[in-house]
Amino acid sequence: MSRGSGKGLSLKDKLDGNELDLSLCDLNEVPVRELAALPKATILDLSCNNLISLPSDFCSLMHLVKLDLSKNRLQQLPLDFGRLVNLQHLDLLNNRLVTLPVSFAQLKNLKWLDLKDNPLDPVLAKVAGDCLDEKQCKQAAVKVLQHMKAIQSEQDQQRQRKLQAEREMEKKREAEQRAKEALERELRKREKAEEKERRRREYDAQKAAKQEMEKKTKKETVHTRKPASSSRPPQPPRHKPSWSRSVLRVLLFVLFCILCTLAACKLTELQHQPLCVSVNTLYEDVVAALQNHKTLQNMLQHNSHQ
């Protein structure tokens, strides 16, 4: 196997006590699996190689106490680099790092740090300062850890605020949903009540119409039965007698009485009575007058003929 891949190397041959020197090996990759098999190698030197990045499983090498990654081409460190909690000495001189992962704040045992000759973010560069002697490198470790802890705290607060906002939003959505459901229930209840009231009115109207129809049918039945129960044909209305008929009847009655009186006075023994004598005399006078009237009428007719 090629040397550039980091494979084919006999790591045990390079192990000196607890120190493993893999510098100047022209490595492009870190042999993590082989390194994990050597937990005694707490000091690891990977300086002066061609490393562009570290694999994510590199952070499983939690037995490392001192790590030298100087003079490589690292552009970033793994996000979970903070898992290397036993790390005390870290050399990142002359790489291409701009920022550090937030998990860097978890390196609570870090006592020495060198970040010189990296295109660091201005804020991070100012915090790290120079690492020209032991004291400055130790101060750099303390200050960078504090800075990264502040960033982590700020991010944690942001996450908490975001989580709180999401919870508030979720509560608001739940409250709106409950209000919506309550409104829908109220609307359904109101619609149900209105429908019930409408059906009740229809029922009352139908009942009233049925009763009215029954009354009408009953009246028609009564009117139909009355003519059938009577065998007599309908008679025309009787008109009350007028006053002329009454007068005529009175005159006829008076005439009848006069005739009866004349008959009694002429034909009975009452003719010699004073009353009958007067009646007979009056009758004769009337007859004579009528005869004279008739004679005069005949004379007039005769003269008219001449």
Short mmCIF file of C-alpha atoms in Angstrom, two decimals:
data_model
loop_
_atom_site.label_atom_id
_atom_site.label_comp_id
_atom_site.label_asym_id
_atom_site.label_seq_id
_atom_site.Cartn_x
_atom_site.Cartn_y
_atom_site.Cartn_z
CA MET A 1 0.00 0.00 0.00
CA SER A 2 1.10 3.56 -0.62
CA ARG A 3 2.62 5.61 2.10
CA GLY A 4 0.52 8.65 1.23
CA SER A 5 -2.66 6.94 2.38
CA GLY A 6 -1.21 6.33 5.83
CA LYS A 7 -1.61 2.59 5.34
CA GLY A 8 1.29 0.18 5.12
CA LEU A 9 3.00 2.00 7.97
CA SER A 10 3.96 -0.03 11.02
CA LEU A 11 2.62 2.22 13.78
CA LYS A 12 3.99 -0.01 16.50
CA ASP A 13 7.49 0.52 15.11
CA LYS A 14 7.01 4.27 15.51
CA LEU A 15 5.60 4.06 19.01
CA ASP A 16 8.09 5.24 21.63
CA GLY A 17 6.57 4.79 25.06
CA ASN A 18 3.38 6.79 24.96
CA GLU A 19 4.51 8.96 22.00
CA LEU A 20 3.69 8.18 18.39
CA ASP A 21 5.48 10.26 15.76
CA LEU A 22 3.83 10.31 12.34
CA SER A 23 5.29 13.62 11.19
CA LEU A 24 6.85 14.01 7.74
CA CYS A 25 5.08 10.88 6.51
CA ASP A 26 3.37 12.60 3.58
CA LEU A 27 -0.03 11.57 4.96
CA ASN A 28 -3.25 12.53 3.18
CA GLU A 29 -5.45 10.64 5.63
CA VAL A 30 -5.25 9.84 9.30
CA PRO A 31 -5.12 6.08 10.06
CA VAL A 32 -7.78 6.32 12.75
CA ARG A 33 -8.45 2.58 13.02
CA GLU A 34 -4.76 1.80 13.62
CA LEU A 35 -4.47 4.68 16.08
CA ALA A 36 -7.53 3.47 17.99
CA ALA A 37 -5.72 0.13 18.42
CA LEU A 38 -2.91 1.94 20.28
CA PRO A 39 -4.58 3.51 23.33
CA LYS A 40 -1.14 3.87 24.96
CA ALA A 41 -0.18 6.49 22.37
CA THR A 42 -1.41 9.54 24.28
CA ILE A 43 1.01 11.84 22.42
CA LEU A 44 0.46 12.00 18.68
CA ASP A 45 2.53 14.00 16.21
CA LEU A 46 0.93 14.47 12.78
CA SER A 47 2.81 17.63 11.80
CA CYS A 48 4.26 18.34 8.36
CA ASN A 49 1.84 16.19 6.36
CA ASN A 50 -0.76 16.85 3.65
CA LEU A 51 -3.90 16.63 5.80
CA ILE A 52 -6.78 18.74 4.49
CA SER A 53 -9.37 17.50 6.97
CA LEU A 54 -9.80 15.07 9.83
CA PRO A 55 -12.36 12.26 9.62
CA SER A 56 -15.29 12.42 12.02
CA ASP A 57 -14.18 9.21 13.77
CA PHE A 58 -10.90 10.92 14.64
CA CYS A 59 -12.75 12.37 17.66
CA SER A 60 -13.07 8.83 19.06
CA LEU A 61 -9.36 8.95 19.98
CA MET A 62 -10.27 10.20 23.43
CA HIS A 63 -7.06 8.86 24.94
CA LEU A 64 -5.02 11.65 23.29
CA VAL A 65 -3.41 14.12 25.69
CA LYS A 66 -1.07 15.95 23.33
CA LEU A 67 -1.75 16.48 19.62
CA ASP A 68 0.45 18.19 17.04
CA LEU A 69 -1.31 19.06 13.75
CA SER A 70 0.97 21.93 12.77
CA LYS A 71 2.05 22.60 9.20
CA ASN A 72 -0.79 20.81 7.43
CA ARG A 73 -3.55 22.19 5.21
CA LEU A 74 -6.48 21.80 7.57
CA GLN A 75 -9.38 24.06 6.65
CA GLN A 76 -11.62 23.02 9.52
CA LEU A 77 -11.86 20.69 12.47
CA PRO A 78 -14.64 18.11 13.00
CA LEU A 79 -17.81 19.49 14.59
CA ASP A 80 -17.49 17.10 17.55
CA PHE A 81 -13.80 17.89 18.14
CA GLY A 82 -14.75 18.64 21.76
CA ARG A 83 -15.05 14.89 22.44
CA LEU A 84 -11.26 14.87 22.92
CA VAL A 85 -11.85 15.87 26.54
CA ASN A 86 -8.46 14.62 27.76
CA LEU A 87 -6.54 16.85 25.38
CA GLN A 88 -4.14 19.22 27.17
CA HIS A 89 -1.76 20.35 24.45
CA LEU A 90 -2.87 21.29 20.92
CA ASP A 91 -0.66 22.66 18.16
CA LEU A 92 -2.49 24.00 15.08
CA LEU A 93 0.33 26.22 13.78
CA ASN A 94 0.39 27.07 10.08
CA ASN A 95 -2.90 25.63 8.78
CA ARG A 96 -5.86 27.18 6.93
CA LEU A 97 -8.32 27.45 9.82
CA VAL A 98 -10.75 30.37 9.92
CA THR A 99 -12.96 29.32 12.82
CA LEU A 100 -13.14 26.61 15.45
CA PRO A 101 -16.11 24.31 16.11
CA VAL A 102 -18.35 25.34 19.02
CA SER A 103 -17.66 21.99 20.68
CA PHE A 104 -14.09 23.26 21.18
CA ALA A 105 -15.45 24.77 24.43
CA GLN A 106 -15.73 21.26 25.88
CA LEU A 107 -11.93 20.81 25.95
CA LYS A 108 -11.91 21.67 29.65
CA ASN A 109 -8.43 20.16 30.23
CA LEU A 110 -6.75 22.18 27.46
CA LYS A 111 -3.70 24.06 28.87
CA TRP A 112 -1.70 24.93 25.77
CA LEU A 113 -2.79 26.17 22.33
CA ASP A 114 -1.04 27.55 19.26
CA LEU A 115 -3.13 29.07 16.44
CA LYS A 116 -0.47 31.19 14.76
CA ASP A 117 -0.23 31.46 10.98
CA ASN A 118 -3.91 30.66 10.32
CA PRO A 119 -6.35 32.99 8.46
CA LEU A 120 -8.42 33.25 11.61
CA ASP A 121 -11.55 35.33 12.00
CA PRO A 122 -10.44 38.73 13.34
CA VAL A 123 -12.34 38.30 16.61
CA LEU A 124 -10.91 34.83 17.19
CA ALA A 125 -7.41 36.00 16.20
CA LYS A 126 -7.59 38.84 18.70
CA VAL A 127 -8.74 36.48 21.45
CA ALA A 128 -6.02 33.89 20.72
CA GLY A 129 -3.21 36.46 20.53
CA ASP A 130 0.35 35.36 19.91
CA CYS A 131 1.89 32.11 21.04
CA LEU A 132 5.55 33.11 21.16
CA ASP A 133 6.36 31.52 24.50
CA GLU A 134 4.94 29.06 26.98
CA LYS A 135 3.02 31.70 28.88
CA GLN A 136 1.31 33.14 25.79
CA CYS A 137 0.32 29.67 24.55
CA LYS A 138 -1.21 28.88 27.92
CA GLN A 139 -3.07 32.20 27.92
CA ALA A 140 -4.27 31.49 24.39
CA ALA A 141 -5.74 28.19 25.57
CA VAL A 142 -7.58 29.87 28.46
CA LYS A 143 -8.87 32.81 26.40
CA VAL A 144 -9.95 30.71 23.43
CA LEU A 145 -11.78 28.31 25.71
CA GLN A 146 -13.56 31.21 27.39
CA HIS A 147 -14.41 32.71 24.01
CA MET A 148 -15.74 29.43 22.67
CA LYS A 149 -17.71 28.86 25.88
CA ALA A 150 -19.29 32.28 25.42
CA ILE A 151 -20.17 31.42 21.84
CA GLN A 152 -21.54 28.07 22.97
CA SER A 153 -23.55 29.78 25.70
CA GLU A 154 -24.89 32.30 23.20
CA GLN A 155 -25.80 29.52 20.80
CA ASP A 156 -27.40 27.57 23.61
CA GLN A 157 -29.40 30.65 24.55
CA GLN A 158 -30.36 31.14 20.92
CA ARG A 159 -31.42 27.52 20.73
CA GLN A 160 -33.36 27.93 23.95
CA ARG A 161 -34.98 31.10 22.65
CA LYS A 162 -35.73 29.38 19.37
CA LEU A 163 -37.06 26.35 21.21
CA GLN A 164 -39.10 28.61 23.49
CA ALA A 165 -40.40 30.52 20.48
CA GLU A 166 -41.29 27.24 18.79
CA ARG A 167 -43.04 26.10 21.96
CA GLU A 168 -44.89 29.39 22.20
CA MET A 169 -45.79 29.12 18.54
CA GLU A 170 -46.93 25.55 19.08
CA LYS A 171 -48.98 26.65 22.10
CA LYS A 172 -50.41 29.47 20.03
CA ARG A 173 -51.24 27.08 17.21
CA GLU A 174 -52.80 24.67 19.69
CA ALA A 175 -54.78 27.51 21.28
CA GLU A 176 -55.91 28.69 17.83
CA GLN A 177 -56.79 25.12 16.93
CA ARG A 178 -58.76 24.73 20.16
CA ALA A 179 -60.49 28.05 19.55
CA LYS A 180 -61.23 27.01 15.98
CA GLU A 181 -62.58 23.67 17.13
CA ALA A 182 -64.66 25.38 19.83
CA LEU A 183 -66.02 27.81 17.23
CA GLU A 184 -66.81 24.95 14.88
CA ARG A 185 -68.56 23.10 17.70
CA GLU A 186 -70.53 26.24 18.54
CA LEU A 187 -71.46 26.70 14.88
CA ARG A 188 -72.51 23.08 14.58
CA LYS A 189 -74.52 23.41 17.79
CA ARG A 190 -76.16 26.58 16.50
CA GLU A 191 -76.88 25.02 13.11
CA LYS A 192 -78.34 21.98 14.85
CA ALA A 193 -80.54 24.19 17.03
CA GLU A 194 -81.66 26.20 13.98
CA GLU A 195 -82.39 23.00 12.09
CA LYS A 196 -84.36 21.67 15.04
CA GLU A 197 -86.31 24.93 15.29
CA ARG A 198 -87.01 24.87 11.53
CA ARG A 199 -88.23 21.28 11.70
CA ARG A 200 -90.40 22.14 14.71
CA ARG A 201 -91.99 25.05 12.80
CA GLU A 202 -92.59 22.78 9.81
CA TYR A 203 -94.15 20.20 12.11
CA ASP A 204 -96.41 22.83 13.72
CA ALA A 205 -97.38 24.17 10.29
CA GLN A 206 -98.17 20.68 9.00
CA LYS A 207 -100.15 19.91 12.14
CA ALA A 208 -102.12 23.16 11.83
CA ALA A 209 -102.77 22.50 8.13
CA LYS A 210 -103.92 18.97 8.94
CA GLN A 211 -106.28 20.24 11.63
CA GLU A 212 -107.63 22.88 9.26
CA MET A 213 -108.15 20.24 6.59
CA GLU A 214 -109.95 17.99 9.10
CA LYS A 215 -112.24 20.85 10.11
CA LYS A 216 -112.99 21.66 6.47
CA THR A 217 -113.68 18.01 5.69
CA LYS A 218 -115.97 17.75 8.71
CA LYS A 219 -117.94 20.83 7.64
CA GLU A 220 -118.30 19.51 4.10
CA THR A 221 -119.51 16.17 5.48
CA VAL A 222 -122.14 17.90 7.64
CA HIS A 223 -123.38 20.01 4.69
CA THR A 224 -123.54 16.92 2.51
CA ARG A 225 -125.54 14.87 5.02
CA LYS A 226 -128.30 17.49 5.67
CA PRO A 227 -130.09 17.28 2.22
CA ALA A 228 -129.88 13.47 2.27
CA SER A 229 -131.60 13.20 5.65
CA SER A 230 -134.68 15.22 4.46
CA SER A 231 -137.16 13.50 2.06
CA ARG A 232 -139.07 16.67 1.33
CA PRO A 233 -138.14 18.65 -1.73
CA PRO A 234 -136.96 22.15 -1.13
CA GLN A 235 -139.83 24.59 -1.00
CA PRO A 236 -139.66 28.08 -2.37
CA PRO A 237 -139.56 30.77 0.22
CA ARG A 238 -142.87 32.14 1.27
CA HIS A 239 -143.50 35.76 0.62
CA LYS A 240 -145.29 37.78 3.18
CA PRO A 241 -148.68 39.16 1.99
CA SER A 242 -148.60 42.73 0.93
CA TRP A 243 -151.00 45.42 2.29
CA SER A 244 -153.07 45.49 -0.94
CA ARG A 245 -153.97 41.84 -0.52
CA SER A 246 -154.96 42.52 3.06
CA VAL A 247 -157.23 45.39 1.98
CA LEU A 248 -158.76 43.22 -0.73
CA ARG A 249 -159.49 40.49 1.72
CA VAL A 250 -161.14 43.00 4.08
CA LEU A 251 -163.35 44.33 1.23
CA LEU A 252 -164.30 40.86 0.18
CA PHE A 253 -165.19 40.06 3.73
CA VAL A 254 -167.31 43.23 4.03
CA LEU A 255 -169.04 42.42 0.72
CA PHE A 256 -169.70 38.90 1.92
CA CYS A 257 -171.23 40.30 5.11
CA ILE A 258 -173.44 42.68 3.11
CA LEU A 259 -174.64 39.89 0.84
CA CYS A 260 -175.37 37.72 3.83
CA THR A 261 -177.33 40.56 5.44
CA LEU A 262 -179.32 41.19 2.24
CA ALA A 263 -180.08 37.53 1.92
CA ALA A 264 -181.25 37.37 5.51
CA CYS A 265 -183.41 40.45 5.11
CA LYS A 266 -184.93 39.27 1.84
CA LEU A 267 -185.42 35.61 2.43
CA THR A 268 -186.09 35.27 6.12
CA GLU A 269 -188.71 36.46 8.55
CA LEU A 270 -186.32 39.24 9.57
CA GLN A 271 -187.39 41.33 6.61
CA HIS A 272 -190.00 43.12 8.70
CA GLN A 273 -187.52 44.13 11.26
CA PRO A 274 -186.51 47.82 11.29
CA LEU A 275 -182.92 47.02 10.39
CA CYS A 276 -183.90 44.85 7.49
CA VAL A 277 -186.43 47.40 6.34
CA SER A 278 -183.65 49.97 6.16
CA VAL A 279 -181.37 47.50 4.42
CA ASN A 280 -184.02 46.57 1.89
CA THR A 281 -184.83 50.23 1.20
CA LEU A 282 -181.14 50.96 0.71
CA TYR A 283 -180.81 47.97 -1.58
CA GLU A 284 -183.76 49.09 -3.71
CA ASP A 285 -182.37 52.62 -3.93
CA VAL A 286 -178.99 51.28 -5.06
CA VAL A 287 -180.61 49.03 -7.66
CA ALA A 288 -182.70 51.92 -8.98
CA ALA A 289 -179.64 54.10 -9.19
CA LEU A 290 -177.80 51.45 -11.08
CA GLN A 291 -180.74 51.04 -13.47
CA ASN A 292 -180.93 54.75 -14.03
CA HIS A 293 -177.20 54.78 -14.65
CA LYS A 294 -177.60 51.97 -17.16
CA THR A 295 -180.57 53.74 -18.87
CA LEU A 296 -178.55 56.93 -19.13
CA GLN A 297 -175.64 55.02 -20.59
CA ASN A 298 -177.88 53.41 -23.19
CA MET A 299 -179.32 56.79 -24.14
CA LEU A 300 -175.90 58.20 -24.57
CA GLN A 301 -174.90 55.31 -26.72
CA HIS A 302 -178.04 55.73 -28.84
CA ASN A 303 -177.43 59.43 -29.36
CA SER A 304 -173.90 58.74 -30.32
CA HIS A 305 -175.06 56.30 -32.96
CA GLN A 306 -177.41 58.89 -34.43
#
